[in-house]
Amino acid sequence: MAILNIVKEGDPALRKTCRPVEEITPRTLRLLDDMIQTMRKADGCGLAAPQVGVLRRIAVVEVEDGEVFEFINPEIIEREGQQNEMEGCLSLPEQWGITDRPMRVTVRAMNRLGEIYTVSGEGLKARAFCHEIDHLDGILFKDKAIHMLTPEEIEEVTG
Ligand code: NI
């Protein structure tokens, strides 16, 4: 496994629409493993393939330690409620914002075995699912932020 380089805001990969995965190959599996390791090393709770320069519809999420969701060609099929909470992104270090997201979502995706599954999440998990799937369409959380924190506000939050 390898730690991959996470691209930062300004890199064109973050603004591209990613292509679906048509076939799961050993490269796909290796990418998933590397993305999980990279997400953990960076202390993030999600990572999307374009963030490591791969323009494919693949993302990983781990909100609770050890509970990893691998999303291949994910789609949000249900949204419910609303939440306005703080969000950040490994590609936008030092930036934080309050986003407008559904409180609960259901995602349909393929796992590494090529099986279609659905998973629902609420709260932080729902935010992470939405955030990572947005990355696959070139959307960053700041695009959806209803308020980006000022340096003074960030100072207050991080102490
Ligand atoms: Ni992100």
XYZ file of C-alpha atoms and ligand atoms in Angstrom:
160
model
C 0.000 0.000 0.000
C 1.065 3.554 -0.507
C 0.314 6.998 0.800
C -0.900 9.080 -2.125
C -0.434 12.782 -2.682
C -3.593 14.768 -1.933
C -4.030 17.583 -4.432
C -4.992 21.006 -3.152
C -7.433 23.658 -4.280
C -6.338 25.053 -7.636
C -5.514 21.641 -9.057
C -7.757 21.110 -12.107
C -8.525 17.499 -11.023
C -10.771 18.872 -8.272
C -13.053 20.543 -10.811
C -13.556 17.652 -13.201
C -16.554 15.358 -13.578
C -15.232 11.873 -12.913
C -15.966 8.909 -15.161
C -17.773 5.819 -13.890
C -15.786 2.695 -13.118
C -16.702 0.164 -15.786
C -14.672 -2.742 -14.525
C -13.118 -3.457 -11.163
C -9.494 -4.372 -11.779
C -6.556 -5.031 -9.458
C -5.722 -1.349 -9.961
C -9.140 -0.362 -8.604
C -8.579 -2.480 -5.487
C -5.138 -1.064 -4.970
C -6.477 2.458 -5.374
C -9.150 1.783 -2.729
C -6.541 0.411 -0.315
C -4.212 3.344 -0.942
C -7.038 5.853 -0.555
C -8.046 4.362 2.809
C -4.474 4.488 4.027
C -4.045 8.041 2.728
C -7.297 9.207 4.363
C -6.247 7.749 7.714
C -2.749 9.197 7.535
C -4.214 12.624 6.809
C -6.698 12.176 9.671
C -9.646 12.724 7.339
C -13.068 11.091 7.411
C -13.377 10.792 3.653
C -11.418 10.932 0.430
C -12.467 10.973 -3.215
C -10.399 9.707 -6.149
C -9.995 13.137 -7.840
C -8.281 14.290 -4.632
C -5.490 11.879 -5.487
C -5.577 12.835 -9.168
C -7.694 9.887 -10.384
C -10.761 10.987 -12.340
C -12.952 7.991 -11.535
C -16.139 7.736 -9.468
C -14.563 6.234 -6.367
C -14.623 7.496 -2.776
C -14.004 6.189 0.720
C -15.557 7.339 3.997
C -14.640 6.437 7.566
C -16.496 8.483 10.138
C -16.342 5.892 12.919
C -13.002 4.159 13.279
C -12.976 0.819 11.518
C -16.264 1.374 9.678
C -15.067 2.064 6.149
C -17.427 2.622 3.259
C -16.034 2.006 -0.191
C -18.066 3.738 -2.843
C -17.683 2.823 -6.493
C -20.051 4.749 -8.805
C -22.053 6.024 -5.815
C -25.378 7.812 -6.122
C -27.483 9.495 -3.491
C -30.928 7.969 -3.901
C -32.686 9.506 -0.881
C -32.324 12.735 1.027
C -34.198 13.792 4.115
C -34.140 16.756 6.455
C -31.523 19.461 6.720
C -28.393 20.262 8.688
C -26.099 23.256 8.786
C -22.826 22.095 10.310
C -19.106 22.684 9.984
C -17.176 21.095 7.161
C -13.618 20.995 5.956
C -11.693 19.174 3.238
C -8.238 17.633 2.963
C -7.811 19.498 -0.335
C -8.717 22.838 1.259
C -6.522 22.950 4.343
C -7.208 25.749 6.828
C -10.649 26.388 5.360
C -13.851 25.683 7.225
C -17.438 26.446 6.445
C -21.012 25.815 7.451
C -22.781 23.879 4.724
C -26.378 23.184 3.873
C -26.799 19.412 3.691
C -29.547 16.847 4.154
C -29.697 15.328 7.668
C -30.052 11.821 6.321
C -29.111 10.279 2.980
C -29.146 6.868 1.382
C -26.341 6.012 -1.011
C -26.380 3.271 -3.586
C -22.924 2.149 -4.675
C -20.850 -0.814 -5.733
C -18.381 -2.440 -3.362
C -15.001 -3.891 -4.311
C -16.645 -7.225 -5.147
C -18.802 -5.485 -7.741
C -21.936 -5.896 -5.619
C -24.498 -3.110 -5.489
C -25.437 -2.116 -1.938
C -27.207 0.724 -0.209
C -26.251 2.461 3.008
C -27.970 5.188 4.967
C -26.272 7.682 7.196
C -27.250 10.692 9.213
C -25.480 13.627 10.775
C -21.741 13.621 10.139
C -21.974 10.451 8.099
C -24.561 12.032 5.792
C -22.352 15.116 5.421
C -19.344 12.964 4.586
C -21.293 10.920 2.032
C -22.556 14.099 0.317
C -19.158 15.797 0.477
C -17.275 12.894 -1.101
C -19.869 12.246 -3.790
C -19.851 15.970 -4.662
C -16.093 15.658 -5.294
C -16.873 13.223 -8.123
C -18.681 16.043 -9.923
C -16.033 18.667 -9.285
C -17.984 20.260 -6.434
C -16.169 21.486 -3.328
C -17.801 22.092 0.055
C -17.116 25.805 -0.221
C -19.442 25.899 -3.228
C -22.245 24.814 -0.894
C -21.160 26.715 2.179
C -23.679 29.137 3.554
C -20.849 30.672 5.559
C -17.072 30.313 5.298
C -15.332 30.863 8.607
C -13.169 33.964 8.891
C -9.611 33.586 10.258
C -10.882 34.992 13.562
C -13.669 32.424 13.738
C -11.243 29.610 12.907
C -9.007 30.797 15.723
C -11.968 30.645 18.098
C -12.886 27.112 17.029
C -9.379 25.639 17.020
C -8.149 27.606 20.006
Ni -13.143 17.028 0.451
